[in-house]
mmCIF file of C-alpha atoms in Angstrom:
data_model
loop_
_atom_site.group_PDB
_atom_site.id
_atom_site.type_symbol
_atom_site.label_atom_id
_atom_site.label_comp_id
_atom_site.label_asym_id
_atom_site.label_seq_id
_atom_site.Cartn_x
_atom_site.Cartn_y
_atom_site.Cartn_z
ATOM 1 C CA MET R 1 -47.492 14.045 75.560
ATOM 2 C CA GLY R 2 -46.398 10.376 75.500
ATOM 3 C CA LYS R 3 -49.013 9.693 72.908
ATOM 4 C CA PHE R 4 -47.735 12.415 70.592
ATOM 5 C CA TRP R 5 -44.112 11.359 71.192
ATOM 6 C CA LYS R 6 -44.945 7.775 70.164
ATOM 7 C CA LYS R 7 -46.639 9.040 67.006
ATOM 8 C CA GLY R 8 -43.577 11.180 66.194
ATOM 9 C CA VAL R 9 -41.227 8.233 66.617
ATOM 10 C CA SER R 10 -43.451 6.079 64.415
ATOM 11 C CA ALA R 11 -43.499 8.730 61.703
ATOM 12 C CA LEU R 12 -39.717 9.080 61.882
ATOM 13 C CA VAL R 13 -39.269 5.323 61.536
ATOM 14 C CA VAL R 14 -41.533 5.302 58.478
ATOM 15 C CA ILE R 15 -39.537 8.164 56.908
ATOM 16 C CA LEU R 16 -36.235 6.396 57.553
ATOM 17 C CA VAL R 17 -37.511 3.139 56.073
ATOM 18 C CA LEU R 18 -38.844 4.919 52.986
ATOM 19 C CA THR R 19 -35.549 6.781 52.590
ATOM 20 C CA GLU R 20 -33.570 3.526 52.727
ATOM 21 C CA LEU R 21 -35.915 1.937 50.207
ATOM 22 C CA LEU R 22 -35.474 4.892 47.844
ATOM 23 C CA LEU R 23 -31.679 4.801 48.200
ATOM 24 C CA PHE R 24 -31.629 1.035 47.616
ATOM 25 C CA SER R 25 -33.858 1.404 44.556
ATOM 26 C CA TYR R 26 -31.571 4.160 43.160
ATOM 27 C CA HIS R 27 -28.493 2.000 43.736
ATOM 28 C CA ILE R 28 -30.098 -0.931 41.888
ATOM 29 C CA GLN R 29 -31.059 1.317 38.952
ATOM 30 C CA GLU R 30 -27.585 2.881 38.802
ATOM 31 C CA THR R 31 -25.914 -0.553 38.847
ATOM 32 C CA GLU R 32 -28.164 -1.800 36.051
ATOM 33 C CA GLU R 33 -27.353 1.275 33.952
ATOM 34 C CA GLU R 34 -23.629 0.786 34.486
ATOM 35 C CA SER R 35 -23.847 -2.881 33.485
ATOM 36 C CA GLN R 36 -25.681 -2.152 30.249
ATOM 37 C CA PRO R 37 -23.595 -2.562 27.068
ATOM 38 C CA GLU R 38 -21.980 0.622 25.749
ATOM 39 C CA ASN R 39 -24.022 0.489 22.540
ATOM 40 C CA GLU R 40 -27.325 -0.308 24.315
ATOM 41 C CA GLY R 41 -30.039 1.622 22.596
ATOM 42 C CA LYS R 42 -27.909 2.175 19.521
ATOM 43 C CA GLU R 43 -28.501 0.447 16.210
ATOM 44 C CA ALA R 44 -26.274 -2.618 15.785
ATOM 45 C CA ALA R 45 -23.105 -1.842 13.827
ATOM 46 C CA GLN R 46 -23.201 -2.485 10.094
ATOM 47 C CA LEU R 47 -20.048 -1.472 8.267
ATOM 48 C CA THR R 48 -19.467 -0.338 4.703
ATOM 49 C CA LEU R 49 -16.092 -0.712 2.988
ATOM 50 C CA TRP R 50 -15.237 1.142 -0.202
ATOM 51 C CA TYR R 51 -12.541 0.160 -2.694
ATOM 52 C CA SER R 52 -11.720 1.060 -6.306
ATOM 53 C CA ASP R 53 -9.478 -1.865 -7.321
ATOM 54 C CA GLU R 54 -11.753 -4.413 -8.988
ATOM 55 C CA ASN R 55 -9.220 -7.188 -8.411
ATOM 56 C CA MET R 56 -9.719 -6.909 -4.652
ATOM 57 C CA GLY R 57 -13.454 -7.622 -4.700
ATOM 58 C CA TYR R 58 -13.234 -11.345 -3.991
ATOM 59 C CA TYR R 59 -10.898 -10.872 -1.043
ATOM 60 C CA PHE R 60 -13.052 -8.198 0.572
ATOM 61 C CA THR R 61 -16.277 -10.135 0.024
ATOM 62 C CA GLU R 62 -14.896 -13.339 1.526
ATOM 63 C CA ALA R 63 -13.298 -11.468 4.412
ATOM 64 C CA ALA R 64 -16.620 -9.770 5.153
ATOM 65 C CA LYS R 65 -18.401 -13.140 5.276
ATOM 66 C CA ALA R 66 -15.806 -14.634 7.602
ATOM 67 C CA TYR R 67 -15.839 -11.566 9.833
ATOM 68 C CA GLU R 68 -19.627 -11.647 10.152
ATOM 69 C CA GLN R 69 -19.470 -15.306 11.170
ATOM 70 C CA ASP R 70 -16.892 -14.472 13.831
ATOM 71 C CA THR R 71 -18.448 -11.286 15.206
ATOM 72 C CA GLY R 72 -22.031 -11.015 13.973
ATOM 73 C CA ILE R 73 -21.186 -7.650 12.395
ATOM 74 C CA LYS R 74 -22.294 -7.337 8.778
ATOM 75 C CA VAL R 75 -19.895 -5.668 6.338
ATOM 76 C CA THR R 76 -20.833 -4.541 2.836
ATOM 77 C CA ALA R 77 -17.903 -4.206 0.411
ATOM 78 C CA ARG R 78 -18.635 -1.759 -2.392
ATOM 79 C CA GLN R 79 -16.521 -1.008 -5.454
ATOM 80 C CA VAL R 80 -16.579 2.645 -6.539
ATOM 81 C CA SER R 81 -14.824 4.639 -9.229
ATOM 82 C CA GLY R 82 -11.222 5.593 -8.566
ATOM 83 C CA VAL R 83 -11.749 9.020 -10.157
ATOM 84 C CA ASP R 84 -11.688 11.726 -7.462
ATOM 85 C CA TYR R 85 -11.786 8.915 -4.923
ATOM 86 C CA ILE R 86 -11.119 10.945 -1.773
ATOM 87 C CA GLU R 87 -13.479 13.671 -2.941
ATOM 88 C CA GLN R 88 -16.225 11.039 -3.303
ATOM 89 C CA ILE R 89 -15.559 9.746 0.200
ATOM 90 C CA ASN R 90 -15.559 13.238 1.677
ATOM 91 C CA LYS R 91 -18.768 14.247 -0.096
ATOM 92 C CA ALA R 92 -20.571 11.090 1.018
ATOM 93 C CA SER R 93 -19.257 11.349 4.578
ATOM 94 C CA ILE R 94 -20.711 14.804 5.179
ATOM 95 C CA SER R 95 -24.032 13.958 3.532
ATOM 96 C CA GLU R 96 -27.132 12.698 5.332
ATOM 97 C CA THR R 97 -26.687 9.170 3.985
ATOM 98 C CA GLY R 98 -23.077 8.975 5.158
ATOM 99 C CA GLY R 99 -19.947 7.573 3.568
ATOM 100 C CA PRO R 100 -17.932 4.399 4.068
ATOM 101 C CA ASP R 101 -16.843 3.385 7.539
ATOM 102 C CA LEU R 102 -13.497 2.365 6.089
ATOM 103 C CA TYR R 103 -11.887 2.230 2.682
ATOM 104 C CA MET R 104 -8.897 0.911 0.745
ATOM 105 C CA SER R 105 -6.503 3.355 -0.894
ATOM 106 C CA GLY R 106 -2.881 3.993 -1.719
ATOM 107 C CA SER R 107 -0.723 5.459 1.031
ATOM 108 C CA ASP R 108 -0.076 8.548 -1.107
ATOM 109 C CA ILE R 109 -3.477 10.083 -0.230
ATOM 110 C CA LEU R 110 -3.057 9.906 3.543
ATOM 111 C CA GLU R 111 -2.090 13.542 4.071
ATOM 112 C CA LYS R 112 -5.159 14.694 2.180
ATOM 113 C CA ALA R 113 -7.383 12.177 3.955
ATOM 114 C CA HIS R 114 -6.042 13.040 7.399
ATOM 115 C CA LEU R 115 -6.436 16.800 6.933
ATOM 116 C CA ALA R 116 -10.025 16.245 5.756
ATOM 117 C CA GLY R 117 -10.850 14.187 8.848
ATOM 118 C CA LEU R 118 -11.159 11.020 6.778
ATOM 119 C CA ALA R 119 -8.323 9.058 8.415
ATOM 120 C CA SER R 120 -8.404 7.905 12.037
ATOM 121 C CA GLU R 121 -5.447 6.793 14.114
ATOM 122 C CA ASN R 122 -4.512 3.102 13.974
ATOM 123 C CA GLN R 123 -5.904 1.612 17.199
ATOM 124 C CA PHE R 124 -3.551 -1.371 17.202
ATOM 125 C CA ALA R 125 -0.299 0.360 16.282
ATOM 126 C CA SER R 126 1.685 -0.557 19.380
ATOM 127 C CA GLN R 127 0.360 -4.130 19.703
ATOM 128 C CA LEU R 128 0.491 -5.371 16.105
ATOM 129 C CA TYR R 129 1.649 -2.778 13.604
ATOM 130 C CA ASN R 130 5.299 -2.814 14.538
ATOM 131 C CA SER R 131 8.599 -4.231 13.288
ATOM 132 C CA GLU R 132 7.712 -7.681 14.625
ATOM 133 C CA HIS R 133 5.039 -8.086 11.957
ATOM 134 C CA TYR R 134 5.697 -5.443 9.282
ATOM 135 C CA PRO R 135 8.780 -4.061 7.485
ATOM 136 C CA GLN R 136 9.688 -0.440 8.103
ATOM 137 C CA ILE R 137 8.545 0.622 4.636
ATOM 138 C CA ALA R 138 4.995 -0.570 5.445
ATOM 139 C CA LEU R 139 4.995 1.231 8.800
ATOM 140 C CA ASP R 140 6.324 4.398 7.153
ATOM 141 C CA ALA R 141 3.626 4.120 4.487
ATOM 142 C CA VAL R 142 0.829 4.419 7.073
ATOM 143 C CA THR R 143 2.571 7.059 9.204
ATOM 144 C CA TYR R 144 1.787 10.764 8.888
ATOM 145 C CA LYS R 145 3.528 13.285 11.141
ATOM 146 C CA GLY R 146 4.608 10.561 13.544
ATOM 147 C CA VAL R 147 1.199 8.868 13.878
ATOM 148 C CA GLN R 148 -0.107 5.755 12.129
ATOM 149 C CA VAL R 149 -3.316 6.808 10.384
ATOM 150 C CA ALA R 150 -3.997 3.636 8.366
ATOM 151 C CA TYR R 151 -3.426 -0.125 8.259
ATOM 152 C CA PRO R 152 -0.913 -1.582 5.715
ATOM 153 C CA LEU R 153 -2.605 -4.145 3.467
ATOM 154 C CA SER R 154 -0.507 -5.117 0.428
ATOM 155 C CA PHE R 155 2.284 -3.947 -1.837
ATOM 156 C CA GLU R 156 3.370 -3.806 -5.464
ATOM 157 C CA THR R 157 6.955 -3.392 -6.646
ATOM 158 C CA SER R 158 9.172 -4.390 -9.554
ATOM 159 C CA CYS R 159 11.686 -7.202 -9.930
ATOM 160 C CA LEU R 160 14.001 -8.878 -12.435
ATOM 161 C CA LEU R 161 13.098 -12.040 -14.330
ATOM 162 C CA TYR R 162 15.932 -13.986 -15.929
ATOM 163 C CA ASN R 163 15.856 -16.980 -18.249
ATOM 164 C CA LYS R 164 17.896 -19.745 -16.629
ATOM 165 C CA ALA R 165 18.548 -21.435 -19.958
ATOM 166 C CA TYR R 166 20.949 -18.585 -20.737
ATOM 167 C CA ALA R 167 21.708 -17.042 -17.331
ATOM 168 C CA ALA R 168 22.418 -19.383 -14.431
ATOM 169 C CA GLU R 169 22.132 -16.572 -11.886
ATOM 170 C CA ALA R 170 20.895 -13.013 -11.661
ATOM 171 C CA PRO R 171 23.287 -10.238 -12.705
ATOM 172 C CA ALA R 172 24.541 -7.902 -9.985
ATOM 173 C CA THR R 173 24.576 -4.874 -12.290
ATOM 174 C CA ILE R 174 23.314 -3.749 -15.666
ATOM 175 C CA ASP R 175 26.978 -3.466 -16.583
ATOM 176 C CA ASP R 176 27.032 -7.257 -16.215
ATOM 177 C CA ILE R 177 24.107 -7.511 -18.644
ATOM 178 C CA LEU R 178 26.009 -5.369 -21.145
ATOM 179 C CA THR R 179 29.047 -7.637 -20.794
ATOM 180 C CA PHE R 180 26.805 -10.666 -21.346
ATOM 181 C CA SER R 181 25.329 -8.990 -24.415
ATOM 182 C CA ASP R 182 28.796 -8.472 -25.923
ATOM 183 C CA THR R 183 29.603 -12.183 -25.750
ATOM 184 C CA PHE R 184 26.141 -13.652 -26.426
ATOM 185 C CA GLU R 185 26.144 -15.662 -29.643
ATOM 186 C CA GLY R 186 22.398 -15.985 -29.939
ATOM 187 C CA GLY R 187 19.837 -18.600 -29.035
ATOM 188 C CA GLU R 188 16.740 -20.145 -30.549
ATOM 189 C CA GLY R 189 13.885 -17.660 -30.499
ATOM 190 C CA ILE R 190 15.805 -15.014 -28.519
ATOM 191 C CA GLU R 191 14.920 -11.493 -29.666
ATOM 192 C CA ASN R 192 15.787 -9.427 -26.591
ATOM 193 C CA ILE R 193 18.683 -9.417 -24.155
ATOM 194 C CA PHE R 194 17.194 -6.931 -21.684
ATOM 195 C CA VAL R 195 13.717 -5.385 -21.694
ATOM 196 C CA TRP R 196 11.613 -3.163 -19.460
ATOM 197 C CA ASN R 197 8.662 -0.856 -20.085
ATOM 198 C CA VAL R 198 10.553 2.321 -20.862
ATOM 199 C CA SER R 199 7.269 4.267 -21.081
ATOM 200 C CA ASP R 200 6.188 3.499 -17.502
ATOM 201 C CA ILE R 201 7.586 5.445 -14.542
ATOM 202 C CA PHE R 202 6.899 2.472 -12.262
ATOM 203 C CA SER R 203 9.366 0.365 -14.255
ATOM 204 C CA ASP R 204 11.792 3.222 -14.954
ATOM 205 C CA TYR R 205 12.035 4.625 -11.448
ATOM 206 C CA PHE R 206 14.609 2.178 -10.088
ATOM 207 C CA PHE R 207 17.335 3.825 -12.163
ATOM 208 C CA ALA R 208 17.311 6.974 -9.994
ATOM 209 C CA GLY R 209 15.211 5.887 -7.011
ATOM 210 C CA ASN R 210 18.163 5.367 -4.679
ATOM 211 C CA TYR R 211 19.184 9.021 -4.899
ATOM 212 C CA ILE R 212 15.838 10.848 -4.899
ATOM 213 C CA ASN R 213 14.361 12.093 -1.627
ATOM 214 C CA LEU R 214 10.620 12.743 -1.580
ATOM 215 C CA GLY R 215 9.685 13.869 1.896
ATOM 216 C CA GLY R 216 11.893 11.656 4.035
ATOM 217 C CA PRO R 217 11.134 8.080 5.178
ATOM 218 C CA CYS R 218 7.403 8.721 5.629
ATOM 219 C CA GLY R 219 7.037 10.985 2.600
ATOM 220 C CA ASP R 220 5.465 13.788 4.643
ATOM 221 C CA ASP R 221 8.292 16.309 5.180
ATOM 222 C CA LYS R 222 8.304 19.158 2.656
ATOM 223 C CA VAL R 223 11.806 20.177 3.730
ATOM 224 C CA GLN R 224 13.275 16.863 2.571
ATOM 225 C CA ILE R 225 12.874 17.150 -1.193
ATOM 226 C CA ASP R 226 15.851 16.438 -3.464
ATOM 227 C CA ILE R 227 15.291 15.479 -7.090
ATOM 228 C CA ASN R 228 18.326 16.957 -8.822
ATOM 229 C CA ASN R 229 21.749 16.081 -7.454
ATOM 230 C CA GLU R 230 24.993 14.731 -8.871
ATOM 231 C CA GLN R 231 24.126 11.078 -8.292
ATOM 232 C CA VAL R 232 20.671 11.411 -9.873
ATOM 233 C CA GLN R 233 22.312 13.041 -12.879
ATOM 234 C CA GLN R 234 24.828 10.194 -13.166
ATOM 235 C CA ALA R 235 22.077 7.581 -12.885
ATOM 236 C CA MET R 236 19.934 9.280 -15.514
ATOM 237 C CA ALA R 237 22.895 9.700 -17.865
ATOM 238 C CA TYR R 238 23.462 5.949 -17.564
ATOM 239 C CA TYR R 239 19.756 5.370 -18.256
ATOM 240 C CA GLN R 240 19.998 7.492 -21.392
ATOM 241 C CA SER R 241 23.065 5.588 -22.605
ATOM 242 C CA LEU R 242 21.156 2.282 -22.651
ATOM 243 C CA LYS R 243 19.122 3.371 -25.667
ATOM 244 C CA GLU R 244 22.238 2.706 -27.729
ATOM 245 C CA PHE R 245 22.232 -0.949 -26.659
ATOM 246 C CA PHE R 246 18.536 -1.804 -26.300
ATOM 247 C CA ALA R 247 16.120 -0.585 -28.963
ATOM 248 C CA LEU R 248 13.106 0.012 -26.745
ATOM 249 C CA ASP R 249 10.359 2.152 -28.251
ATOM 250 C CA PRO R 250 8.192 3.924 -25.632
ATOM 251 C CA GLU R 251 5.475 4.367 -28.252
ATOM 252 C CA THR R 252 4.905 0.645 -28.727
ATOM 253 C CA ILE R 253 6.132 -1.158 -25.609
ATOM 254 C CA SER R 254 3.803 -2.178 -22.763
ATOM 255 C CA ASP R 255 3.843 -4.229 -19.567
ATOM 256 C CA GLU R 256 1.865 -6.933 -21.365
ATOM 257 C CA ASP R 257 4.427 -7.129 -24.163
ATOM 258 C CA VAL R 258 7.330 -7.398 -21.725
ATOM 259 C CA ILE R 259 5.898 -10.314 -19.741
ATOM 260 C CA GLN R 260 4.480 -12.079 -22.814
ATOM 261 C CA ASP R 261 7.796 -11.988 -24.664
ATOM 262 C CA PHE R 262 9.508 -13.427 -21.611
ATOM 263 C CA MET R 263 6.928 -16.225 -21.326
ATOM 264 C CA ASP R 264 7.392 -16.955 -25.036
ATOM 265 C CA GLY R 265 11.122 -17.434 -24.515
ATOM 266 C CA LYS R 266 12.104 -14.338 -26.513
ATOM 267 C CA THR R 267 13.810 -12.449 -23.666
ATOM 268 C CA ILE R 268 16.695 -13.225 -21.327
ATOM 269 C CA TYR R 269 16.322 -10.413 -18.754
ATOM 270 C CA ALA R 270 13.142 -8.416 -18.033
ATOM 271 C CA ILE R 271 12.054 -5.888 -15.427
ATOM 272 C CA VAL R 272 8.414 -6.605 -14.525
ATOM 273 C CA ARG R 273 5.866 -5.754 -11.875
ATOM 274 C CA ALA R 274 5.592 -8.233 -9.032
ATOM 275 C CA ASP R 275 1.962 -8.839 -10.019
ATOM 276 C CA ASP R 276 3.158 -10.111 -13.415
ATOM 277 C CA LEU R 277 4.713 -13.119 -11.701
ATOM 278 C CA ASN R 278 1.183 -14.430 -11.285
ATOM 279 C CA LYS R 279 0.877 -14.581 -15.070
ATOM 280 C CA MET R 280 4.110 -16.568 -15.251
ATOM 281 C CA GLU R 281 2.934 -19.023 -12.602
ATOM 282 C CA ALA R 282 -0.500 -19.395 -14.200
ATOM 283 C CA ALA R 283 0.966 -19.931 -17.671
ATOM 284 C CA ALA R 284 3.479 -22.482 -16.383
ATOM 285 C CA SER R 285 0.775 -24.410 -14.508
ATOM 286 C CA VAL R 286 -1.156 -25.095 -17.732
ATOM 287 C CA GLY R 287 1.840 -25.551 -20.015
ATOM 288 C CA LEU R 288 1.599 -22.202 -21.811
ATOM 289 C CA THR R 289 5.237 -21.451 -20.994
ATOM 290 C CA THR R 290 8.169 -23.781 -20.453
ATOM 291 C CA VAL R 291 10.703 -21.093 -19.576
ATOM 292 C CA ASP R 292 12.800 -21.974 -16.538
ATOM 293 C CA TYR R 293 13.118 -18.627 -14.809
ATOM 294 C CA GLY R 294 14.494 -16.946 -11.732
ATOM 295 C CA VAL R 295 13.324 -13.891 -9.801
ATOM 296 C CA ALA R 296 15.684 -11.345 -8.289
ATOM 297 C CA ARG R 297 15.988 -7.774 -7.136
ATOM 298 C CA VAL R 298 16.495 -5.245 -9.940
ATOM 299 C CA PRO R 299 20.243 -5.021 -10.636
ATOM 300 C CA ASP R 300 22.347 -2.007 -9.731
ATOM 301 C CA LEU R 301 23.573 0.113 -12.625
ATOM 302 C CA THR R 302 27.282 -0.218 -11.901
ATOM 303 C CA GLU R 303 29.415 -1.103 -8.894
ATOM 304 C CA SER R 304 29.155 2.521 -7.757
ATOM 305 C CA LEU R 305 25.611 3.439 -8.848
ATOM 306 C CA GLN R 306 22.946 1.603 -6.851
ATOM 307 C CA THR R 307 19.290 1.200 -7.717
ATOM 308 C CA LYS R 308 16.067 1.227 -5.723
ATOM 309 C CA PRO R 309 12.719 0.117 -7.190
ATOM 310 C CA LEU R 310 9.457 1.837 -6.407
ATOM 311 C CA ALA R 311 6.979 0.190 -4.032
ATOM 312 C CA VAL R 312 3.333 1.171 -3.696
ATOM 313 C CA THR R 313 1.663 0.189 -0.433
ATOM 314 C CA SER R 314 -2.110 -0.245 -0.382
ATOM 315 C CA VAL R 315 -3.732 0.551 2.944
ATOM 316 C CA VAL R 316 -7.057 0.340 4.743
ATOM 317 C CA VAL R 317 -8.230 3.584 6.326
ATOM 318 C CA VAL R 318 -10.872 4.062 9.017
ATOM 319 C CA ASN R 319 -13.060 7.040 8.162
ATOM 320 C CA GLY R 320 -13.066 9.703 10.861
ATOM 321 C CA TYR R 321 -16.792 10.190 10.223
ATOM 322 C CA THR R 322 -17.827 6.602 10.965
ATOM 323 C CA PRO R 323 -20.381 6.196 13.769
ATOM 324 C CA TYR R 324 -18.692 2.882 14.592
ATOM 325 C CA PRO R 325 -14.993 3.697 15.058
ATOM 326 C CA LYS R 326 -14.279 0.718 17.312
ATOM 327 C CA GLU R 327 -15.882 -1.829 14.984
ATOM 328 C CA ALA R 328 -14.360 -0.240 11.864
ATOM 329 C CA ALA R 329 -10.887 -0.349 13.420
ATOM 330 C CA ASP R 330 -11.362 -3.992 14.330
ATOM 331 C CA PHE R 331 -12.356 -4.889 10.773
ATOM 332 C CA ALA R 332 -9.398 -2.904 9.393
ATOM 333 C CA LYS R 333 -7.167 -5.038 11.612
ATOM 334 C CA TYR R 334 -8.971 -8.156 10.406
ATOM 335 C CA LEU R 335 -8.372 -7.292 6.746
ATOM 336 C CA THR R 336 -4.722 -6.351 7.132
ATOM 337 C CA TYR R 337 -3.560 -8.679 9.903
ATOM 338 C CA ASP R 338 -5.884 -11.559 10.862
ATOM 339 C CA TYR R 339 -7.123 -12.505 7.377
ATOM 340 C CA ALA R 340 -4.081 -11.287 5.407
ATOM 341 C CA VAL R 341 -2.658 -14.796 4.968
ATOM 342 C CA ASN R 342 -5.377 -15.300 2.313
ATOM 343 C CA LEU R 343 -4.436 -12.310 0.146
ATOM 344 C CA TYR R 344 -2.017 -14.125 -2.143
ATOM 345 C CA SER R 345 -4.082 -17.278 -2.628
ATOM 346 C CA MET R 346 -7.307 -15.349 -3.250
ATOM 347 C CA VAL R 347 -6.267 -12.361 -5.362
ATOM 348 C CA ASN R 348 -2.516 -12.845 -5.955
ATOM 349 C CA ARG R 349 -1.569 -9.827 -3.861
ATOM 350 C CA MET R 350 1.421 -9.722 -1.563
ATOM 351 C CA SER R 351 0.499 -8.947 2.036
ATOM 352 C CA ALA R 352 2.447 -6.127 3.665
ATOM 353 C CA ARG R 353 3.023 -8.423 6.644
ATOM 354 C CA SER R 354 6.598 -9.679 6.804
ATOM 355 C CA ASP R 355 5.981 -12.603 9.172
ATOM 356 C CA LEU R 356 3.678 -14.722 6.996
ATOM 357 C CA ASN R 357 4.977 -18.026 5.651
ATOM 358 C CA LEU R 358 3.095 -18.516 2.385
ATOM 359 C CA ASP R 359 5.174 -21.387 0.989
ATOM 360 C CA LYS R 360 4.897 -19.969 -2.542
ATOM 361 C CA PRO R 361 7.616 -19.589 -5.185
ATOM 362 C CA HIS R 362 9.545 -16.308 -5.076
ATOM 363 C CA VAL R 363 7.478 -14.815 -2.228
ATOM 364 C CA ASP R 364 10.496 -14.396 0.041
ATOM 365 C CA THR R 365 12.391 -12.630 -2.741
ATOM 366 C CA LEU R 366 9.536 -10.175 -3.263
ATOM 367 C CA LYS R 367 9.331 -9.478 0.469
ATOM 368 C CA GLU R 368 13.063 -8.727 0.538
ATOM 369 C CA ILE R 369 12.709 -6.388 -2.447
ATOM 370 C CA TYR R 370 9.829 -4.556 -0.756
ATOM 371 C CA GLN R 371 11.812 -4.016 2.431
ATOM 372 C CA THR R 372 14.491 -2.019 0.612
ATOM 373 C CA ALA R 373 12.305 -0.273 -1.978
ATOM 374 C CA ALA R 374 11.410 3.412 -2.291
ATOM 375 C CA GLY R 375 8.025 4.443 -0.927
ATOM 376 C CA VAL R 376 5.714 7.087 -2.374
ATOM 377 C CA PRO R 377 5.200 10.576 -0.893
ATOM 378 C CA LYS R 378 2.025 11.706 0.865
ATOM 379 C CA ILE R 379 2.590 15.442 0.329
ATOM 380 C CA MET R 380 -0.476 16.799 -1.488
ATOM 381 C CA GLU R 381 1.547 19.197 -3.631
ATOM 382 C CA LEU R 382 3.360 16.190 -5.124
ATOM 383 C CA SER R 383 0.185 14.536 -6.409
ATOM 384 C CA ASN R 384 1.228 15.090 -10.041
ATOM 385 C CA TYR R 385 4.888 14.261 -9.412
ATOM 386 C CA TRP R 386 4.699 10.911 -11.216
ATOM 387 C CA ILE R 387 3.323 12.463 -14.386
ATOM 388 C CA GLN R 388 6.074 15.063 -14.337
ATOM 389 C CA MET R 389 8.781 12.463 -13.753
ATOM 390 C CA GLU R 390 7.415 10.237 -16.504
ATOM 391 C CA VAL R 391 7.785 13.171 -18.902
ATOM 392 C CA THR R 392 11.310 13.796 -17.596
ATOM 393 C CA PHE R 393 12.340 10.164 -18.112
ATOM 394 C CA ALA R 394 10.792 10.155 -21.601
ATOM 395 C CA ASN R 395 12.652 13.308 -22.627
ATOM 396 C CA ILE R 396 15.959 12.008 -21.290
ATOM 397 C CA TRP R 397 15.484 8.662 -23.071
ATOM 398 C CA GLN R 398 15.019 10.565 -26.315
ATOM 399 C CA GLY R 399 18.310 12.408 -25.817
ATOM 400 C CA ALA R 400 17.405 15.586 -23.914
ATOM 401 C CA ASP R 401 19.976 17.268 -21.687
ATOM 402 C CA VAL R 402 20.015 15.355 -18.390
ATOM 403 C CA PRO R 403 20.897 18.183 -15.951
ATOM 404 C CA GLY R 404 18.510 20.530 -17.742
ATOM 405 C CA GLU R 405 15.548 18.134 -17.569
ATOM 406 C CA LEU R 406 16.169 17.361 -13.905
ATOM 407 C CA GLN R 407 16.471 21.040 -13.047
ATOM 408 C CA LYS R 408 13.242 21.745 -14.877
ATOM 409 C CA VAL R 409 11.239 19.212 -12.867
ATOM 410 C CA SER R 410 13.006 20.219 -9.642
ATOM 411 C CA ASP R 411 12.061 23.879 -10.163
ATOM 412 C CA LEU R 412 8.469 22.900 -10.882
ATOM 413 C CA ILE R 413 8.210 20.831 -7.687
ATOM 414 C CA THR R 414 9.845 23.595 -5.635
ATOM 415 C CA LYS R 415 7.303 26.087 -6.979
ATOM 416 C CA GLN R 416 4.400 23.796 -6.109
ATOM 417 C CA LEU R 417 5.638 23.398 -2.541
ATOM 418 C CA LYS R 418 5.720 27.158 -1.866
#
């Protein structure tokens, strides 16, 4: 019996030892698995960025190089056609080859992109994309239904140029320009007192922009639409009255003409796009213009009728279909926050960041203008709004009934929203 008992104990000891060895081996394996990188076994991230604005190519290419040096992640920046841009992205994203991991666009397409699953939530909203670093208009531009679904990159707006040889300071109102015009006795080469591109809604919009509501602050609320009200009618009647004083022909005028005439010393006051200031600076640097000029916010119409210029915010969007959401979000942050200080020096674009000190002429003025400008709506049904408003402005400039034209476009928008 003792013999068998000893054998039983020996067998039990062996079993216990083997069990402990198995448990120890399992623990080691489990620990190793837990310590493996999250993307172990996955292909290393390589990102693709799409954009349609050819002027942004240099910035994106250089940013991609710098980002790869910092992180080891390769980014390919690819320019594509702007025609049916979101449709292209959607089609590519659901194909076998896949679409871009992130892309640049205007903020106006964010509702469409979000509903199609092409816009992911901003992963750094609370840490970086707040009022400490960006103006409210930029934050509103990337916000849809209370959530940031993009990263604000840059902006474009309009401003006033004035020739300091004839105007020591910027006028507060267009009424002031009219008063100046009444007493102006002429100057060498001066052909225009006040000029803007009357055929372009971007330049025209400031006349009524302060009184038009297109979807609330974020441009995503269909209930908050107001195009035809008493103040808009007053502003547009004032706009129409200016044809009597300034012979601007929408058939022949262009942005290029406006800025060129100012550089040639033919104009005293001009409404131009912020991007046109680059042409002024470039021309001055090589002696192609000697005009001493100032930059200011667009003037109000009168003491009681205020103005608000249009501002378009360009954004970077992380595609909801990307297999690398973390890396794509990090590069979106890099483009719009970390590397954004280079935007102006590389491609003459104003960063949406408000806390950058660029030490460039007129930059602070442009940032102030942007902060109080009118943003663009994201509501899909308003996608052709700008074409309709351009027609409305054109008709009113040519003498059409102001209330009637505004009611016509208001009814059309209301019908589209139903």
